[in-house]
Coordinates of C-alpha atoms and ligand atoms in Angstrom, one line a residue:
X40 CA -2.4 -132.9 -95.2
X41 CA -3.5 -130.1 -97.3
X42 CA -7.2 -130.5 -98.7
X43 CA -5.9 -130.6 -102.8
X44 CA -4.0 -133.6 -101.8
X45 CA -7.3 -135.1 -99.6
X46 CA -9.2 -134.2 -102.8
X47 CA -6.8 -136.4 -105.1
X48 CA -6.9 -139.0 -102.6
X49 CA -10.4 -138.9 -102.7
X50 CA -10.7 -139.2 -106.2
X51 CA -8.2 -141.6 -106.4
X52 CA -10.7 -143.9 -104.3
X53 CA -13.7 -143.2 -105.5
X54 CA -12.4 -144.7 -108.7
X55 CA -10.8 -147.5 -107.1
X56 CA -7.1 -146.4 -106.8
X57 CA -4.8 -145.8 -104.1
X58 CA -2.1 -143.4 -104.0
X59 CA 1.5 -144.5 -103.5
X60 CA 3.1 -142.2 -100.9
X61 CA 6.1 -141.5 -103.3
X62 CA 3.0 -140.2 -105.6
X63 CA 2.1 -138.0 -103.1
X64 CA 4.6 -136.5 -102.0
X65 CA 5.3 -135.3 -106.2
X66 CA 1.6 -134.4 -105.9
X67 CA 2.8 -132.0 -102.9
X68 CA 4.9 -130.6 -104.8
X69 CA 2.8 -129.9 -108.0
X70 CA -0.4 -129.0 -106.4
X71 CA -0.1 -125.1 -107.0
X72 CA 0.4 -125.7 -110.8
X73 CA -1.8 -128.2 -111.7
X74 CA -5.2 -129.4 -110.7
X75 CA -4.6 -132.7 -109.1
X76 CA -8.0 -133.9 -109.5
X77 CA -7.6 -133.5 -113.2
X78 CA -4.1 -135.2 -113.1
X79 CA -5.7 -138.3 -111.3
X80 CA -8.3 -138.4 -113.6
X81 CA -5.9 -138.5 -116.6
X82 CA -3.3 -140.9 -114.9
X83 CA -6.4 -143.5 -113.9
X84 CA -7.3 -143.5 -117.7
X85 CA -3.9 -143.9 -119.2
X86 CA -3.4 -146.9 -116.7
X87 CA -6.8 -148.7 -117.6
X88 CA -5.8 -147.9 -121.3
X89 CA -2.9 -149.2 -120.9
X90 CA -4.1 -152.6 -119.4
X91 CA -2.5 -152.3 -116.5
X92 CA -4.2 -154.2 -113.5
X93 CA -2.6 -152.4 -110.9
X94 CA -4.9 -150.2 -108.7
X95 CA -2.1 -148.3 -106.9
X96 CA -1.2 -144.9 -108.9
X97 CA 2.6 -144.9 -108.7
X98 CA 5.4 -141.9 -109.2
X99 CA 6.4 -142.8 -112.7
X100 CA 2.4 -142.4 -113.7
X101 CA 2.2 -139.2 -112.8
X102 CA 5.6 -137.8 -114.0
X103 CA 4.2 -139.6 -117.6
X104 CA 1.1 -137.5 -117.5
X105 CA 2.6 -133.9 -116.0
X106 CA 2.9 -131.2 -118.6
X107 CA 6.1 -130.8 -120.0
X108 CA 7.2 -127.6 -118.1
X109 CA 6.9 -129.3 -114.5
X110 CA 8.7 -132.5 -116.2
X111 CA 11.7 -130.4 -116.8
X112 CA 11.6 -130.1 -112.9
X113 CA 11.7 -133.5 -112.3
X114 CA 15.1 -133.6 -114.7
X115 CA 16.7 -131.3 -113.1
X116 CA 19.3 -132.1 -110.7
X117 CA 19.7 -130.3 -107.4
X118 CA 23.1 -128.8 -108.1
X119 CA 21.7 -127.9 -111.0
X120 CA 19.8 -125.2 -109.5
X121 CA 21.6 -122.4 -109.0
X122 CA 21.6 -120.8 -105.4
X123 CA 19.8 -117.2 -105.5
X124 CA 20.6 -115.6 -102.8
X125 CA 21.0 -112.3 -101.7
X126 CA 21.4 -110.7 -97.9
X127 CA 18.7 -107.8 -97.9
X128 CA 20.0 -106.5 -94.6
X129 CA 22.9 -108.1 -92.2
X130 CA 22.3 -106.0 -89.1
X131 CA 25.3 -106.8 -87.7
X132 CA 26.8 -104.4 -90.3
X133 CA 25.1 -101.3 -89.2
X134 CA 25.4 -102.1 -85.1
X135 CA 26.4 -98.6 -83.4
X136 CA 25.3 -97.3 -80.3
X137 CA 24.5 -94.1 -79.4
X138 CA 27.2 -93.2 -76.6
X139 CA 25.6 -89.9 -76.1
X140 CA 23.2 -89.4 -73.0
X141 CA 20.0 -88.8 -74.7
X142 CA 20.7 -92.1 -76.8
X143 CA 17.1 -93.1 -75.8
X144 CA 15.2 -90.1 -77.5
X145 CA 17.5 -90.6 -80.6
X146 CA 16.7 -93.9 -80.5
X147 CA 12.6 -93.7 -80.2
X148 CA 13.1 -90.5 -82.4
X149 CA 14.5 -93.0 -85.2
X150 CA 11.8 -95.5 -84.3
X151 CA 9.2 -92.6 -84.7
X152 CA 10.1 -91.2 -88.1
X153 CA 10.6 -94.7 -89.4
X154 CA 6.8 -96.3 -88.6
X155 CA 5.8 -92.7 -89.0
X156 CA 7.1 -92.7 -92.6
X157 CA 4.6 -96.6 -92.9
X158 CA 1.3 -95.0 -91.7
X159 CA 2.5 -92.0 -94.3
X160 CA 1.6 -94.8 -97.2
X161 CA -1.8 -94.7 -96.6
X162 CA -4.5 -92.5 -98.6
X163 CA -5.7 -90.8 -95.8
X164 CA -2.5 -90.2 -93.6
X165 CA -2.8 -86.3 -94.9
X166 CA -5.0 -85.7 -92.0
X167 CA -2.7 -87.1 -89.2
X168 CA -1.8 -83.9 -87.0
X169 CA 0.5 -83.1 -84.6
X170 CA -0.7 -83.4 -81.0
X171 CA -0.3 -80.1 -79.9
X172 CA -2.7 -78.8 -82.5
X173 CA -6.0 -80.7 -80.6
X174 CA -8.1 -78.4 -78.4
X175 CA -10.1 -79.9 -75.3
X176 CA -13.6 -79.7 -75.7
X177 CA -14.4 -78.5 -79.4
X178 CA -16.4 -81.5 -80.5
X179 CA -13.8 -82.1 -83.4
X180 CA -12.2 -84.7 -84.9
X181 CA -8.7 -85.5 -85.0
X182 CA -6.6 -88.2 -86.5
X183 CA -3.2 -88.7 -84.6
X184 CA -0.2 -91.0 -84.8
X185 CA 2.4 -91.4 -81.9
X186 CA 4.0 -94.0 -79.9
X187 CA 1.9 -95.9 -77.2
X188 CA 3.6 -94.1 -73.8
X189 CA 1.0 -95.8 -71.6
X190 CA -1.7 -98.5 -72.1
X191 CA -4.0 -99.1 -68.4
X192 CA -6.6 -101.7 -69.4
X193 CA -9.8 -101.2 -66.6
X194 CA -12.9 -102.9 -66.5
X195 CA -15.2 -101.1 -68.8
X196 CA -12.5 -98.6 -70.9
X197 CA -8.6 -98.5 -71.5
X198 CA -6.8 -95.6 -71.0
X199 CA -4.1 -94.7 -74.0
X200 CA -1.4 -92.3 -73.5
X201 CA 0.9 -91.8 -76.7
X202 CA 3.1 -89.0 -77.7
X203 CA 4.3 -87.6 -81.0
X204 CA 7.2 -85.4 -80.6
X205 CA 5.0 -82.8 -80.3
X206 CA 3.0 -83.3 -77.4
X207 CA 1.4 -86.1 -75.4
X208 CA -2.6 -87.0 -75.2
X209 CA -4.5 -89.7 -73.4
X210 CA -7.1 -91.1 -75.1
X211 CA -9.9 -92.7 -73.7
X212 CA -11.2 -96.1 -75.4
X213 CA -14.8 -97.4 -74.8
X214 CA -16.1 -98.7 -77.7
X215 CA -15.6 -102.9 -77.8
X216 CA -14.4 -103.3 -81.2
X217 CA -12.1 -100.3 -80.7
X218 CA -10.8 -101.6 -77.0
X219 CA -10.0 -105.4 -79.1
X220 CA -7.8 -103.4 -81.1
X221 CA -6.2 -101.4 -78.2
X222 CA -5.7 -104.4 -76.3
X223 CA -3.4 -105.8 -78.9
X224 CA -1.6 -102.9 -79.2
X225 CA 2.6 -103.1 -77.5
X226 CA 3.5 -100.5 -75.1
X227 CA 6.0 -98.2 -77.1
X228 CA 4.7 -99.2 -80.6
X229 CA 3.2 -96.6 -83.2
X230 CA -0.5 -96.2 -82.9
X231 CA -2.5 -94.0 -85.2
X232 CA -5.9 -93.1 -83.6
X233 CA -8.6 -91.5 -84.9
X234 CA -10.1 -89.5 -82.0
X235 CA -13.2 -87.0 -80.9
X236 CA -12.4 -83.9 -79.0
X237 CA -15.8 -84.3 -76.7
X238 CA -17.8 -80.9 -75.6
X239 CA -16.8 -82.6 -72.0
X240 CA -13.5 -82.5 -72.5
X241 CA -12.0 -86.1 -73.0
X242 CA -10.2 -87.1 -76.2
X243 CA -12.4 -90.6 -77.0
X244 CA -11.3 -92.9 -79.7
X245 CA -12.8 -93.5 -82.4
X246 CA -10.7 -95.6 -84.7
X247 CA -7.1 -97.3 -84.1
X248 CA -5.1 -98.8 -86.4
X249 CA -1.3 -100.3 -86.4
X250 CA 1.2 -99.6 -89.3
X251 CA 0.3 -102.8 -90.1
X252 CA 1.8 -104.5 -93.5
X253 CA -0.4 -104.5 -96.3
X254 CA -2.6 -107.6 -97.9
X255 CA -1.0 -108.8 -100.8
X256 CA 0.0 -112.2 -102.5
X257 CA 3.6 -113.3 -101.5
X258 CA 6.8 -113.3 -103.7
X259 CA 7.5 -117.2 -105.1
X260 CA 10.4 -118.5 -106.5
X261 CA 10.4 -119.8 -110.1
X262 CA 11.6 -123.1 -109.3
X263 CA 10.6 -125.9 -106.9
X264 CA 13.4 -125.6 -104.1
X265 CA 12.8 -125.9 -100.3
X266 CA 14.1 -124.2 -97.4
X267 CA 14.1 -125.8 -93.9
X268 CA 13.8 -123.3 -91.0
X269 CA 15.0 -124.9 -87.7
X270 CA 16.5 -122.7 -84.7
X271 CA 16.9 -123.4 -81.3
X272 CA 19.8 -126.5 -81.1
X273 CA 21.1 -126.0 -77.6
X274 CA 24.0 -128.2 -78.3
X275 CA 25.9 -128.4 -75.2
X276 CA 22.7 -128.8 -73.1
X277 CA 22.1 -132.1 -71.7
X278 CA 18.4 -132.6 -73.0
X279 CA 20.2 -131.6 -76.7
X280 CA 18.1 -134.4 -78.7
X281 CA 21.4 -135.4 -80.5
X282 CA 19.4 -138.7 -82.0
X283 CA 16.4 -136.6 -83.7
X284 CA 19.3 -134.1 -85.2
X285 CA 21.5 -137.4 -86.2
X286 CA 18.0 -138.9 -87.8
X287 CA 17.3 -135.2 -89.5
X288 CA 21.2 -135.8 -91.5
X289 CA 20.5 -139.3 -92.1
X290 CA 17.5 -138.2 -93.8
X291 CA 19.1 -136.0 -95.7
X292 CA 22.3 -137.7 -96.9
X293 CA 21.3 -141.1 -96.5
X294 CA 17.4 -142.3 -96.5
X295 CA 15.6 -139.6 -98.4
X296 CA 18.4 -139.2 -100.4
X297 CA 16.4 -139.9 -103.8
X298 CA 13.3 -138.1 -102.1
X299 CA 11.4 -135.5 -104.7
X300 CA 11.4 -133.0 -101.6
X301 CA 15.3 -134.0 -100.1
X302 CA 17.0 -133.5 -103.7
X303 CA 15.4 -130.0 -103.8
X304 CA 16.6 -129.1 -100.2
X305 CA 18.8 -126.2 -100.7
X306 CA 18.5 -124.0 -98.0
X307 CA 19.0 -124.3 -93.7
X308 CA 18.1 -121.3 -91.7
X309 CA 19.0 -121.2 -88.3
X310 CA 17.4 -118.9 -86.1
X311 CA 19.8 -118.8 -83.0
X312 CA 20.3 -120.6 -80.4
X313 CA 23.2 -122.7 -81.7
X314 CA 24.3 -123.9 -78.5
X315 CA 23.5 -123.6 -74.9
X316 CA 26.0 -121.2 -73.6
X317 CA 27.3 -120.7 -70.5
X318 CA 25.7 -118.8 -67.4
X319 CA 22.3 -117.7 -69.6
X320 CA 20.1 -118.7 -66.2
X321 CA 20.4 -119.6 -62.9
X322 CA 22.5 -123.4 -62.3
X323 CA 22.7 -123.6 -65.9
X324 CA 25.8 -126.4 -65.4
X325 CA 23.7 -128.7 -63.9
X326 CA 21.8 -128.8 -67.1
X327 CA 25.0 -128.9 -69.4
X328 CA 27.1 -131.8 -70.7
X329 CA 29.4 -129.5 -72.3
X330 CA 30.9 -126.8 -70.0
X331 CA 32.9 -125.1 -72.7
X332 CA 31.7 -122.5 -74.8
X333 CA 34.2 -123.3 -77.5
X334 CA 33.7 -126.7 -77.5
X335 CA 30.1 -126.3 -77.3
X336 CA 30.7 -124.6 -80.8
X337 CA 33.0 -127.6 -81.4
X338 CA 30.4 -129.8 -81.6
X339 CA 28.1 -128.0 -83.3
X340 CA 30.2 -127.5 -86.4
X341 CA 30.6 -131.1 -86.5
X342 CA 26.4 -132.2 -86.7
X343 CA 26.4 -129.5 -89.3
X344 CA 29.5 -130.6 -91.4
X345 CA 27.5 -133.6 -91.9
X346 CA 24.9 -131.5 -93.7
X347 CA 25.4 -132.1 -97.2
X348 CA 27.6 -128.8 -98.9
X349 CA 24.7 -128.6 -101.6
X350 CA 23.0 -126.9 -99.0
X351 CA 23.5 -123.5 -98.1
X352 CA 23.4 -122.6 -94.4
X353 CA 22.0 -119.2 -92.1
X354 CA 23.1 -118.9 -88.7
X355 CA 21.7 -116.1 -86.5
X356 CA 22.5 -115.9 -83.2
X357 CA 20.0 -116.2 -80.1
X358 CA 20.1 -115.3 -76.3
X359 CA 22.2 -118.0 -75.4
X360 CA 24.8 -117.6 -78.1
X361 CA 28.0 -115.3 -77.0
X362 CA 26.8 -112.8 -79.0
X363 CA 25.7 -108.9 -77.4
X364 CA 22.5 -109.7 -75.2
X365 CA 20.6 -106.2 -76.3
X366 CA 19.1 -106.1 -79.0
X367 CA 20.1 -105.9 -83.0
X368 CA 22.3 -108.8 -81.9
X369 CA 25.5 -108.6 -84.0
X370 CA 26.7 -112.0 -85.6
X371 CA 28.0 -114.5 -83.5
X372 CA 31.7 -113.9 -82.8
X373 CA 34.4 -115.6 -84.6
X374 CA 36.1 -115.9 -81.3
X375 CA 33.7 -118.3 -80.5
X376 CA 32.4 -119.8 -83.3
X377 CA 35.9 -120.1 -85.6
X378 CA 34.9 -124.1 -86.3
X379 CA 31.2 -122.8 -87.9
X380 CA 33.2 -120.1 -89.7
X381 CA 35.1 -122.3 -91.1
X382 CA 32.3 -124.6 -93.0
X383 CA 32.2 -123.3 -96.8
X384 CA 28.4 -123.5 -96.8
X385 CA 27.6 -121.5 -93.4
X386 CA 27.0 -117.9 -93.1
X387 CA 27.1 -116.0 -90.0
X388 CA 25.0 -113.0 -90.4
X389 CA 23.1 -110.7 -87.2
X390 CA 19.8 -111.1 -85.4
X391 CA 17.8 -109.7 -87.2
X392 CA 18.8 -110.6 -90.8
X393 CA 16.5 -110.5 -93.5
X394 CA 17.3 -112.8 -96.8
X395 CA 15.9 -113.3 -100.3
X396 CA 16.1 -116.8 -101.7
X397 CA 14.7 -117.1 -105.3
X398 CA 12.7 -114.1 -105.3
X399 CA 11.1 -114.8 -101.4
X400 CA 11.8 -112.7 -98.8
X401 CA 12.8 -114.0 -95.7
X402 CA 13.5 -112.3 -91.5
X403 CA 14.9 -114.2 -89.6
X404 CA 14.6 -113.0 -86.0
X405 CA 15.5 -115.2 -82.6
X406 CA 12.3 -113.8 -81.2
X407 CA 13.0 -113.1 -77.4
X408 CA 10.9 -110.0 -77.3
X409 CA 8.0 -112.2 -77.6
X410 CA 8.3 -113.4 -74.1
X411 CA 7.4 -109.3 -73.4
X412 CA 4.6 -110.1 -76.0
X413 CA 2.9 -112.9 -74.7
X414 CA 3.7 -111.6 -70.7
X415 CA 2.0 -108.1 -71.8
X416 CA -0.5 -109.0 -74.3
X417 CA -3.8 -110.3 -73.3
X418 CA -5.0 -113.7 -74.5
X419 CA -1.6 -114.6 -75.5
X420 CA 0.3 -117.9 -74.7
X421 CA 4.0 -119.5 -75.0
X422 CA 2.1 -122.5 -77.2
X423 CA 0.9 -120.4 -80.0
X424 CA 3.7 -118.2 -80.5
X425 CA 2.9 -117.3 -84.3
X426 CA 0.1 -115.1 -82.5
X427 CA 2.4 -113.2 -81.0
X428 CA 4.7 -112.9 -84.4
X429 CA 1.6 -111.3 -85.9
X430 CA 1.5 -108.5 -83.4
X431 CA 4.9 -107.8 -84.5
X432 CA 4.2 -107.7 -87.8
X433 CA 1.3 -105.4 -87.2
X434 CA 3.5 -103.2 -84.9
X435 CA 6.0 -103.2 -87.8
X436 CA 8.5 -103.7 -84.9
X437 CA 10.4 -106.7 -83.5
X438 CA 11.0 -105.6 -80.3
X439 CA 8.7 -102.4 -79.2
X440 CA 8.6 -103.0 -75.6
X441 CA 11.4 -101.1 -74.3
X442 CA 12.9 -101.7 -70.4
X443 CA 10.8 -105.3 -70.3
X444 CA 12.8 -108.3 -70.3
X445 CA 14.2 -108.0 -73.8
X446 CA 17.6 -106.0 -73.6
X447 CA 17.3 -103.5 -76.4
X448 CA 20.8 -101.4 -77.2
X449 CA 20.5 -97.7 -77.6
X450 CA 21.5 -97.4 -81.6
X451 CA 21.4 -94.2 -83.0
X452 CA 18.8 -95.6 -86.0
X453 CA 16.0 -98.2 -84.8
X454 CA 17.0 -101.4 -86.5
X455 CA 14.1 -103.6 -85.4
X456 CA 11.7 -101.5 -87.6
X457 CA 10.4 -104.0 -90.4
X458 CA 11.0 -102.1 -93.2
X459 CA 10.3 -104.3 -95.8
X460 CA 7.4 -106.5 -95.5
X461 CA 8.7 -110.1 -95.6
X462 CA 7.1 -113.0 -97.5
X463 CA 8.4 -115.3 -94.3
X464 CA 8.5 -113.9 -91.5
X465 CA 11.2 -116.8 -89.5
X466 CA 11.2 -116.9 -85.3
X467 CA 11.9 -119.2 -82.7
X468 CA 12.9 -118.7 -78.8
X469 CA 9.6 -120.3 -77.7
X470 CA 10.4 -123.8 -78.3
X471 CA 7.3 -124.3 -79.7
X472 CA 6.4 -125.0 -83.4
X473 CA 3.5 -122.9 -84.7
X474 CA 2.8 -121.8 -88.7
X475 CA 0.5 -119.3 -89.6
X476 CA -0.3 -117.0 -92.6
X477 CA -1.0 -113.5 -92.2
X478 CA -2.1 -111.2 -94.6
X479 CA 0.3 -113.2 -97.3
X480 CA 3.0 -113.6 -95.1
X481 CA 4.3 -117.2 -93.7
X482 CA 4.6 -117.3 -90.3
X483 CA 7.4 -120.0 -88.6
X484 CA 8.5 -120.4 -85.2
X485 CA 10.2 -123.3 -85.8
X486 CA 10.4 -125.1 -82.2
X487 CA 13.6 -126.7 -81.1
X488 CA 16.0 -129.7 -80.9
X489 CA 16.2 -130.0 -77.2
X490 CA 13.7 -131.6 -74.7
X491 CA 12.0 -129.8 -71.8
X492 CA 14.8 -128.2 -68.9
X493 CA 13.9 -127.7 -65.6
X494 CA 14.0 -124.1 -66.2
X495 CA 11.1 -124.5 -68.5
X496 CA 9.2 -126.6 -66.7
X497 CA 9.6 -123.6 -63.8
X498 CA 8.6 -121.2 -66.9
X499 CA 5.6 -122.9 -68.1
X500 CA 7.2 -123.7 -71.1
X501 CA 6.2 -127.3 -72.6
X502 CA 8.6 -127.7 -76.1
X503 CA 7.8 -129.3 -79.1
X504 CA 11.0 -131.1 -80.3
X505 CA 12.2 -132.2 -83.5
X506 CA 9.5 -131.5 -85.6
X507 CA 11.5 -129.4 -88.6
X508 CA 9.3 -127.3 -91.0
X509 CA 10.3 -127.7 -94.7
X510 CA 8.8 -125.0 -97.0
X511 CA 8.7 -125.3 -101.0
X512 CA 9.3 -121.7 -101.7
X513 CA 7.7 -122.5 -105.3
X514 CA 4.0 -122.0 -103.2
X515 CA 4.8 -121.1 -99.7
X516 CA 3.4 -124.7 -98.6
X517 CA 4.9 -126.1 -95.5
X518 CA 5.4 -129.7 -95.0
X519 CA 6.5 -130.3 -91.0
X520 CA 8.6 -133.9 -90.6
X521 CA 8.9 -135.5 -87.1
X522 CA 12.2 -136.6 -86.3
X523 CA 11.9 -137.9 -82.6
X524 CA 10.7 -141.1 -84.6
X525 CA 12.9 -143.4 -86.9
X526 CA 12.0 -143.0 -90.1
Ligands
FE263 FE1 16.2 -121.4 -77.3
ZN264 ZN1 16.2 -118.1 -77.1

């Protein structure tokens, strides 16, 4: 519960009132407009006014005492709010390799000139020089920007080795807050580094910094509509938790249906993972209930037909949908998926994608480089995976690590570069719900519908499933409902 709704509780009691949970979740959904404390104060004195005895603050109270603007909200009907959406950039429509043998260097060239053309933003970027251009043993100063070639963490210093195009340098870091920041940094991301040319002949660091996105406040819609980011299904597998999804539609169509939050549902964004697939890891079968990819797909169109039509649908693909392995993933084929292609409310669009719904910018990403994250990464683990989404963000890259376990495909421009800063930055892979804010943006990974496999259990990897993170794009707030319970 977020502390302006503990407040208004508070108050609520302190005067003698309770909150009807109806109340509250309006409250939730007011809380960056109005002050609540005020409204409570104002609602308890129109009831006593009024006469009435009750001492529980109902829904109707409230709405009486909201100013008009919000109470033109509460009118409004869902299908009266027009979708706003529109598809920033569909990866899958800019997929093709390089066939040529040096696709690699055109590839980290691309990658270069790209996070190059970030750290260029910043006021003092004018003194970034090229490699080449440092001389051993001077006593100078030097400020550099290349890609991190080699990263060898010792005992008392680490060892950077970047390049530039230009040249290559290895840098030595000693300083602690200076090694915190190299630590963090992925092999093959950009690094600038401010750096002294010592009389004795080593380049030392002085400074390091990511491209990094900048701290700002995030776009918000104008209206009070919600999003629920899921990802993750594995329909098909056997430990699929079809009764949490089934409890999740009932929810939606059926119990919450008159639900402040539920009517103003009108966006699902899947981030991959649909089904299971066939053959993703070793005796896979034993684990599956449905050995057909196509019907695998089958059923999945069916759960999400039941999802009512008011709500528009995003469906990326993951590692275990039929999609190309290496990375941009292209949308899942129609081949495969012809039953979700043929919903009117679904779209189908590449890993990543990047979306804006009423203003707020959304990338969605699967998120399978950040198994390389967390492997590579010091002080990193599977259960708080939003840590690991922030060194992405910082690297300005979904997927730096090249030749780890995340297959990346040798495209002629670097498509994983995040270009634009998103206001949500959407992953999931990890099976493991986490939300975080970074510098303004909204962090997700949005856990999973499916219980924990043997492979995972082999893997480390303990799930949290059916918990589904709902966020009011009016205020970034997230409200997370547990569905492995009836409700
Ligand atoms: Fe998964
Ligand atoms: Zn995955």
């Amino acid at each position: 519960m977020s502390s302006k709704i503990a407040e208004a509780i508070n108050e609520a009691l302190s005067n003698g009132y309770q909150i009807h949970p109806d109340a509250l979740i309006l409250l939730e959904a007011v809380k960056e407009k109005v002050s609540l404390i005020d409204l409570v104060i104002k609602t308890i004195e129109m009831k006593r006014k009024s006469g009435d005895q009750q001492l529980l603050l109902l829904k109707k109270d409230f709405e009486e005492m909201l100013p008009e603007h919000l109470k033109e909200h509460e009118e409004v009907k869902i299908d009266e709010i027009e979708p706003e959406i529109e598809i920033v950039k569909d990866v899958s429509e800019k997929i093709s390799p390089s066939e040529e043998l040096n696709g690699l260097k055109n590839l980290f060239e691309s990658r270069f000139n790209k996070l190059y053309s970030i750290v260029k933003e910043r006021p003092d970027s004018h003194q970034i020089q090229k490699i080449e251009s440092i001389a051993k043993g001077n006593g100078l100063s030097y400020k550099v920007a290349g890609l991190v070639l080699d990263k060898k963490i010792k005992r008392t210093h680490i060892e950077l080795t970047i390049d530039d195009k230009s040249g290559k340098a290895t840098i030595f870091v000693k300083d602690q807050s200076v090694m915190k920041q190299a630590m963090s940094l992925s092999l093959d991301q950009l690094v600038v580094v401010d750096l002294e040319s010592t009389k004795k002949g080593v380049l030392f660091a002085k400074s390091i910094y990511s491209p990094d996105i900048p701290d700002r406040s995030p776009n918000l819609s104008k209206k009070i509509v919600y999003a629920i980011f899921t990802s993750d299904l594995h329909i098909g597998s056997k430990t699929f938790l079809y009764e949490a999804f089934e409890r999740f539609v009932l929810w939606l169509t059926q119990h919450g249906r008159e639900d402040f939050i539920v009517k103003r549902i009108k966006y699902l964004i899947i981030g991959g993972d649909v089904v299971d697939g066939i053959g993703v890891y070793p005796d896979q079968e034993d684990d599956l209930e449905e050995l057909n990819i196509y019907q695998q797909y089958v059923r999945a169109a069916q759960l999400l037909n039941k999802i009512p039509k008011s709500i528009q649908i995003f469906i990326i693909p993951g590692n275990h949908d039929p999609a190309r392995q290496a990375l941009p993933q292209p949308a899942i084929p129609k081949k495969y998926a012809e039953p979700l292609y043929k919903l009117e409310n679904v779209r189908i669009l590449g890993n990543p994608s990047q979306i804006r719904l009423h203003g707020v910018n959304i990338l969605i990403y699967h998120g399978r480089s950040l198994d390389d994250i967390v492997a590579t990464i010091p002080n990193l683990t599977f259960s708080k995976p939003a840590s690991a989404m922030k060194i992405l963000l910082k690297a300005r890259h979904l997927a730096p690590l090249y030749g780890g376990r995340t297959p990346i495909a040798l495209e002629k421009e670097d498509h994983l570069v995040i270009e634009e800063v998103p206001d949500i930055f959407h992953a999931g892979h990890v099976h493991t719900l986490d939300i975080d804010r970074y510098k303004g943006t909204l962090l997700i990974n949005s856990g999973t519908w499916q219980t924990q496999t043997k492979y995972q259990a082999n893997m480390g990897v303990t799930p949290t499933p059916g918990l589904l993170p709902i966020v009011n794009l009016a205020t970034l707030d997230v409200l997370v409902k547990d569905f492995t319970k009836y409700i």
